[in-house]
Coordinates of C-alpha atoms in Angstrom, one line a residue:
M3 CA -0.6 34.0 -7.4
I4 CA -2.1 31.1 -9.3
E5 CA -1.7 27.6 -7.8
L6 CA -2.0 24.6 -10.1
R7 CA -2.4 20.9 -9.0
G8 CA -0.7 18.1 -10.8
S9 CA -0.8 14.3 -10.7
S10 CA 2.5 12.6 -11.4
W11 CA 3.5 8.9 -10.9
H12 CA 5.3 7.7 -7.8
H13 CA 8.9 7.1 -8.7
E14 CA 12.0 9.3 -8.7
R15 CA 11.9 9.3 -12.5
G16 CA 8.3 10.3 -12.6
H17 CA 7.8 12.7 -9.7
A18 CA 11.1 14.4 -8.9
P19 CA 11.5 16.1 -12.3
M20 CA 8.0 17.5 -12.1
V21 CA 8.7 19.0 -8.7
A22 CA 12.0 20.4 -9.9
T23 CA 10.5 22.0 -13.0
A24 CA 7.6 23.4 -11.0
A25 CA 10.1 25.1 -8.6
E26 CA 12.0 26.4 -11.6
Y27 CA 8.9 27.7 -13.3
E28 CA 7.8 29.4 -10.1
R29 CA 11.1 31.3 -10.0
L30 CA 10.8 32.2 -13.7
T31 CA 7.3 33.6 -13.2
G32 CA 8.4 35.6 -10.2
G33 CA 6.1 33.5 -8.0
A34 CA 3.0 34.1 -10.1
I35 CA 2.5 30.4 -10.9
R36 CA 2.9 27.7 -8.3
I37 CA 2.4 24.0 -9.2
R38 CA 1.9 21.4 -6.5
W39 CA 2.5 17.8 -7.7
E40 CA 1.0 14.7 -6.0
P41 CA 2.2 11.2 -7.1
R42 CA 0.0 8.2 -7.9
S43 CA 1.2 4.6 -8.1
L44 CA 2.8 3.1 -11.2
K45 CA -0.2 0.8 -11.7
E46 CA -2.6 3.8 -11.3
F47 CA -0.6 5.6 -13.9
G48 CA -1.6 2.9 -16.4
V49 CA -5.2 2.1 -15.4
A50 CA -6.7 5.0 -13.4
S51 CA -9.5 7.1 -15.1
V52 CA -7.9 10.1 -16.7
E53 CA -11.3 11.8 -16.8
D54 CA -11.6 11.5 -13.0
L55 CA -8.1 12.8 -12.6
A56 CA -8.9 15.8 -14.9
R57 CA -11.7 16.9 -12.5
N58 CA -9.2 17.2 -9.6
Y59 CA -6.0 18.2 -11.3
D60 CA -4.9 20.9 -13.7
L61 CA -2.1 18.8 -15.1
V62 CA -2.0 15.0 -15.4
V63 CA 0.9 12.8 -16.4
I64 CA -0.6 10.1 -18.6
D65 CA 0.1 7.0 -20.7
H66 CA -0.6 7.5 -24.5
P67 CA -3.2 4.8 -25.0
H68 CA -5.6 7.0 -23.0
I69 CA -5.6 9.6 -25.8
G70 CA -8.6 8.1 -27.6
L71 CA -10.7 8.3 -24.4
I72 CA -9.4 11.8 -23.7
A73 CA -10.5 12.9 -27.1
E74 CA -13.8 11.2 -26.8
T75 CA -14.7 12.7 -23.4
G76 CA -13.1 16.2 -24.1
C77 CA -11.5 16.1 -20.7
A78 CA -8.2 17.7 -22.0
V79 CA -7.3 20.9 -23.7
P80 CA -5.8 20.3 -27.1
V81 CA -2.3 21.7 -26.8
D82 CA -2.4 23.2 -30.3
D83 CA -5.1 25.6 -29.0
V84 CA -2.3 27.5 -27.3
A85 CA 1.0 26.2 -28.7
T86 CA 2.2 27.5 -32.1
P87 CA 2.7 25.1 -35.0
D88 CA 6.4 25.9 -34.8
D89 CA 6.5 24.9 -31.1
L90 CA 4.9 21.5 -31.9
A91 CA 6.9 20.9 -35.0
A92 CA 10.1 21.5 -33.0
L93 CA 9.0 19.0 -30.4
G94 CA 8.0 16.4 -33.0
A95 CA 11.2 16.6 -35.0
G96 CA 13.4 13.6 -34.2
S97 CA 11.3 12.7 -31.1
P98 CA 12.6 9.4 -29.6
G99 CA 10.6 6.7 -31.2
R100 CA 7.2 8.2 -31.7
S101 CA 7.0 9.7 -28.2
H102 CA 5.6 13.1 -29.3
Q103 CA 3.4 11.6 -32.1
S104 CA 1.8 9.1 -29.7
Y105 CA -0.2 12.0 -28.1
H106 CA -1.5 13.1 -31.4
Y107 CA -5.0 11.8 -32.3
G108 CA -7.8 12.9 -34.5
G109 CA -5.8 15.8 -35.9
R110 CA -5.1 17.3 -32.4
Q111 CA -2.2 17.2 -30.0
W112 CA -3.7 16.1 -26.6
A113 CA -0.5 16.0 -24.5
L114 CA 3.2 16.8 -24.7
A115 CA 5.8 14.0 -24.3
V116 CA 8.0 14.6 -21.3
D117 CA 9.3 11.1 -20.6
A118 CA 10.4 8.6 -23.3
A119 CA 10.6 4.9 -22.7
C120 CA 10.0 1.5 -24.2
Q121 CA 10.7 -2.1 -23.2
V122 CA 14.5 -2.7 -23.4
S123 CA 16.9 -5.2 -21.9
A124 CA 18.9 -4.7 -18.7
R125 CA 22.0 -6.5 -17.5
R126 CA 24.8 -6.5 -15.0
P127 CA 27.8 -5.6 -17.2
D128 CA 30.2 -6.8 -14.5
L129 CA 28.7 -10.3 -14.7
L130 CA 27.5 -10.4 -18.3
P131 CA 29.8 -8.3 -20.6
E132 CA 27.7 -8.9 -23.7
P133 CA 23.9 -9.3 -23.8
P134 CA 22.1 -12.0 -25.7
G135 CA 21.2 -10.9 -29.2
R136 CA 18.5 -13.4 -29.9
W137 CA 15.8 -15.2 -27.9
D138 CA 17.4 -18.7 -28.2
E139 CA 20.4 -17.2 -26.3
V140 CA 18.0 -15.8 -23.7
L141 CA 16.5 -19.2 -23.2
E142 CA 19.9 -20.8 -22.8
L143 CA 20.9 -18.1 -20.2
S144 CA 17.6 -18.7 -18.3
R145 CA 18.3 -22.4 -18.1
H146 CA 21.3 -21.5 -16.0
G147 CA 19.0 -19.4 -13.7
R148 CA 20.5 -16.1 -14.6
V149 CA 17.4 -14.4 -16.2
L150 CA 14.9 -12.3 -14.3
W151 CA 11.9 -10.9 -16.2
P152 CA 9.1 -8.7 -14.7
L153 CA 6.0 -10.8 -15.3
G154 CA 3.4 -9.3 -13.0
D155 CA 0.0 -8.7 -14.5
V156 CA 0.8 -5.3 -16.2
D157 CA 4.2 -6.3 -17.5
S158 CA 3.1 -9.8 -18.7
A159 CA 0.5 -8.0 -20.8
A160 CA 3.1 -5.5 -22.1
S161 CA 5.6 -8.3 -22.9
L162 CA 3.0 -10.3 -24.9
L163 CA 2.2 -7.1 -26.9
T164 CA 5.9 -6.5 -27.6
L165 CA 6.5 -10.1 -28.7
L166 CA 3.4 -10.1 -31.0
A167 CA 4.7 -6.9 -32.6
G168 CA 8.2 -8.3 -33.0
L169 CA 6.7 -11.4 -34.6
G170 CA 5.0 -9.2 -37.2
H171 CA 1.5 -9.5 -35.8
P172 CA 0.9 -6.4 -33.7
V173 CA -2.5 -5.8 -32.0
T174 CA -4.0 -3.1 -34.3
F175 CA -7.7 -2.8 -33.3
A176 CA -8.4 -2.3 -37.0
D177 CA -11.7 -3.4 -38.4
G178 CA -11.8 -7.2 -38.7
H179 CA -8.4 -7.7 -37.1
V180 CA -7.9 -10.6 -34.7
I181 CA -5.0 -11.6 -32.4
D182 CA -2.8 -14.1 -34.4
R183 CA -3.1 -17.4 -32.6
T184 CA 0.1 -18.9 -33.8
A185 CA 2.2 -15.8 -32.9
A186 CA 0.4 -15.6 -29.5
L187 CA 1.2 -19.2 -28.7
E188 CA 4.9 -18.7 -29.6
A189 CA 5.1 -15.5 -27.5
L190 CA 3.5 -17.2 -24.5
G191 CA 5.9 -20.1 -25.0
L192 CA 8.9 -17.8 -24.7
M193 CA 7.5 -16.2 -21.6
R194 CA 6.7 -19.6 -20.0
E195 CA 10.0 -21.2 -20.8
T196 CA 12.0 -18.2 -19.6
A197 CA 9.9 -17.9 -16.4
R198 CA 10.4 -21.6 -15.5
G199 CA 14.1 -21.1 -15.3
S200 CA 13.8 -18.0 -13.2
D201 CA 12.9 -17.1 -9.6
P202 CA 9.1 -17.6 -9.1
R203 CA 9.0 -14.1 -7.7
C204 CA 9.3 -12.8 -11.3
L205 CA 5.6 -13.7 -11.8
S206 CA 4.6 -10.9 -9.4
M207 CA 7.4 -8.4 -10.2
N208 CA 7.3 -5.1 -12.0
P209 CA 10.3 -3.5 -13.7
I210 CA 11.3 -1.6 -10.5
D211 CA 11.4 -4.8 -8.5
V212 CA 13.5 -6.5 -11.2
L213 CA 15.9 -3.7 -11.5
D214 CA 16.3 -3.4 -7.8
T215 CA 17.1 -7.1 -7.6
L216 CA 19.6 -7.0 -10.5
S217 CA 21.4 -4.1 -9.0
S218 CA 21.6 -5.4 -5.4
A219 CA 22.4 -9.2 -5.8
D220 CA 24.6 -11.3 -8.0
D221 CA 22.2 -14.2 -8.6
F222 CA 20.6 -12.7 -11.7
W223 CA 22.4 -11.1 -14.6
Y224 CA 19.9 -10.2 -17.3
A225 CA 16.3 -9.1 -18.0
P226 CA 15.2 -9.4 -21.6
L227 CA 12.1 -7.1 -21.5
T228 CA 11.7 -4.4 -18.9
F229 CA 11.0 -0.7 -19.2
G230 CA 14.2 1.2 -18.9
Y231 CA 15.0 3.4 -16.0
L232 CA 18.1 5.4 -16.6
N233 CA 18.4 6.1 -12.8
Y234 CA 20.0 2.6 -12.5
S235 CA 22.7 3.2 -15.1
R236 CA 23.8 6.6 -13.7
A237 CA 26.9 6.9 -11.4
G238 CA 25.9 7.2 -7.8
H239 CA 22.9 5.0 -7.9
P240 CA 22.8 2.7 -4.8
G241 CA 23.9 -0.9 -5.7
R242 CA 25.6 -2.1 -8.8
R243 CA 25.3 -0.1 -12.0
L244 CA 23.1 -1.6 -14.7
A245 CA 23.5 -1.4 -18.5
F246 CA 20.5 -1.0 -20.7
G247 CA 20.4 -2.2 -24.3
D248 CA 18.3 -3.5 -27.2
I249 CA 15.7 -6.2 -26.8
P250 CA 16.5 -9.6 -28.2
R251 CA 15.6 -10.1 -31.9
I252 CA 12.7 -12.4 -32.4
G253 CA 12.1 -12.3 -36.2
A254 CA 14.4 -12.7 -39.1
G255 CA 15.3 -9.0 -39.4
P256 CA 18.5 -7.4 -38.1
E257 CA 16.8 -4.8 -36.0
P258 CA 15.2 -5.3 -32.5
S259 CA 11.7 -4.3 -33.5
G260 CA 8.3 -4.2 -31.8
S261 CA 9.1 -3.0 -28.3
L262 CA 6.0 -1.5 -26.7
L263 CA 6.4 2.3 -26.5
G264 CA 5.8 3.6 -23.0
G265 CA 6.9 6.9 -21.5
A266 CA 4.6 9.7 -20.3
G267 CA 2.9 12.8 -21.6
L268 CA 1.7 15.9 -19.8
M269 CA -2.0 16.6 -20.3
I270 CA -3.9 19.8 -19.4
S271 CA -7.4 19.4 -17.9
A272 CA -10.3 21.1 -19.7
Y273 CA -12.3 21.1 -16.5
R274 CA -10.1 23.4 -14.5
P275 CA -10.0 27.2 -14.7
H276 CA -6.3 28.0 -15.5
R277 CA -5.9 26.2 -18.7
A278 CA -3.6 28.6 -20.6
E279 CA -1.2 28.9 -17.6
A280 CA -1.1 25.1 -17.4
V281 CA -0.3 24.7 -21.1
R282 CA 2.5 27.3 -20.9
Y283 CA 4.1 25.3 -18.0
A284 CA 3.7 22.1 -20.0
L285 CA 5.5 23.7 -22.9
H286 CA 8.3 24.7 -20.5
V287 CA 8.7 21.1 -19.2
A288 CA 8.8 19.6 -22.8
A289 CA 11.2 22.2 -24.2
S290 CA 14.8 21.2 -25.1
A291 CA 16.4 23.7 -22.6
T292 CA 14.4 22.2 -19.7
Q293 CA 14.8 18.6 -20.7
R294 CA 18.5 18.9 -21.1
T295 CA 19.1 20.5 -17.7
T296 CA 16.5 20.6 -14.9
Y297 CA 14.5 17.6 -16.0
L298 CA 17.5 15.3 -16.6
A299 CA 19.4 16.5 -13.5
A300 CA 16.4 15.7 -11.3
G301 CA 16.4 12.1 -12.4
G302 CA 13.9 12.3 -15.3
Q303 CA 14.2 10.3 -18.5
P304 CA 13.7 13.0 -21.2
A305 CA 11.5 12.8 -24.3
H306 CA 13.4 15.3 -26.3
H307 CA 15.7 14.3 -29.1
D308 CA 18.3 16.9 -28.1
V309 CA 19.0 14.8 -24.9
W310 CA 19.1 11.4 -26.7
A311 CA 21.6 12.8 -29.2
D312 CA 23.8 14.5 -26.6
S313 CA 27.1 12.6 -25.9
A314 CA 27.6 14.2 -22.5
A315 CA 24.1 13.2 -21.4
D316 CA 24.7 9.7 -22.7
E317 CA 28.0 9.4 -20.8
A318 CA 26.5 10.7 -17.6
S319 CA 23.6 8.2 -18.0
G320 CA 25.9 5.2 -18.4
G321 CA 25.3 4.9 -22.1
F322 CA 21.5 4.6 -21.6
F323 CA 20.5 6.6 -24.7
S324 CA 23.0 5.1 -27.1
G325 CA 22.4 1.6 -25.7
T326 CA 18.6 1.7 -26.2
G327 CA 18.3 4.0 -29.2
R328 CA 17.8 1.3 -31.9
T329 CA 15.0 -0.4 -29.9
M330 CA 13.4 3.0 -29.2
A331 CA 13.5 3.9 -32.9
A332 CA 11.9 0.6 -33.9
S333 CA 9.3 0.7 -31.0
W334 CA 5.6 0.0 -31.5
T335 CA 2.9 2.4 -30.6
R336 CA -0.2 0.9 -29.0
P337 CA -3.6 1.7 -30.6
R338 CA -5.2 4.8 -29.1
T339 CA -8.9 4.1 -30.0
P340 CA -11.2 4.3 -26.9
G341 CA -11.8 0.6 -26.9
F342 CA -8.1 -0.3 -26.5
V343 CA -7.7 1.0 -23.0
R344 CA -10.7 -1.1 -21.9
F345 CA -9.2 -4.1 -23.6
Q346 CA -5.8 -3.4 -22.1
N347 CA -7.2 -3.2 -18.5
E348 CA -9.1 -6.4 -18.9
M349 CA -6.1 -8.1 -20.4
I350 CA -4.1 -7.1 -17.3
E351 CA -6.7 -8.6 -15.1
L352 CA -6.5 -11.8 -17.1
F353 CA -2.8 -12.0 -16.7
G354 CA -3.3 -11.6 -12.9
D355 CA -3.7 -15.4 -12.7
H356 CA -0.3 -16.4 -13.9
R357 CA -1.1 -20.1 -13.4
R358 CA -3.5 -20.0 -16.4
W359 CA -1.1 -18.5 -19.0
M360 CA 1.7 -20.7 -17.7
S361 CA -0.2 -24.0 -17.8
E362 CA -3.2 -23.4 -20.0
P363 CA -2.2 -21.2 -22.9
G364 CA -5.0 -22.4 -25.2
P365 CA -7.9 -21.6 -22.8
F366 CA -6.1 -18.4 -21.8
L367 CA -5.9 -17.2 -25.3
D368 CA -9.6 -18.1 -25.8
D369 CA -10.5 -15.7 -23.0
L370 CA -8.2 -13.1 -24.4
D371 CA -9.8 -13.4 -27.8
K372 CA -13.2 -12.9 -26.2
I373 CA -12.1 -9.7 -24.6
Y374 CA -10.6 -8.5 -27.8
R375 CA -13.8 -9.2 -29.8
R376 CA -15.9 -7.5 -27.1
R377 CA -13.8 -4.4 -26.9
G378 CA -12.6 -4.2 -30.5
S379 CA -14.3 -4.1 -33.9
V380 CA -14.3 -7.8 -34.6
P381 CA -17.8 -9.4 -34.8
A382 CA -18.3 -12.3 -32.4
S383 CA -18.0 -15.7 -34.2

């Protein structure tokens, strides 16, 4: 028997489906392959060193901006060394947003998408039958104290990136690119004005905190930007059922564009001995048959288009897939160059002092610009 170790992330959506697929795969291999999954926190999922994780785990659930660092260090096995072109083409065809493509870098596929997500809106349909369509409507609702927005350090950074992309000024990390000052001030203005009408706790909340609050109390009705968790829209979830939908439109276009693509990919360590076996398990998890059945039933949020297009899966998930499909299709993929992860981590630290971005947006953006210039390809002025 071969035993593999895996590092997942600590939530029913992130850990339970990995445990379920591991048990299924052990049965399918007649006990020849056993996978033991160990969860890490949601914040560690975004900022922990993937290279360090690869030294201790055969399989690592990752966030796609790490792909550039992974390619640079060589800590992962390119999946295309084992998977066939037909396998990868099938996974890429119609992938929700660019979930599958976000793990492709430098001509190689460094991980397989197993979880698809982006920032969406969430609401209590029993209290708010129709969601706001534009940001001016969100602000009006916030003035009545009904909006709750996860604005802890990680999610403030994510929301700023979403709003910049929606305003037509995404952070590209291309040569000579700078963060557009006017767009950044407008984005921070929306964040500040909405937060001022909300509970102060939102400034330290993550999406799970906000969704738990929305589903358990009647004080708040709506969150404009939060990563979607279909667990909260399924029948049987404790508390009130939530409805997930498109993000508010910020530009002139008709589509809700620019939402920061999240989700998770499954990476295979190049430092561990059983690489081929780990890749074959990863292919099993990402396959349509597994995503439609075992993965979804265990509480996962699948990254296969066959699930997103399935009316029965959509109905069982409270309309999650149809409700967020437009936002997912128009989502924005973060840069995957090695410097971006370092920039993102420092940006998160900067957002840790919410008093600065709330009360001193100009100096705050000065500091953000310095980080960007140091980590990106922009010469210092």
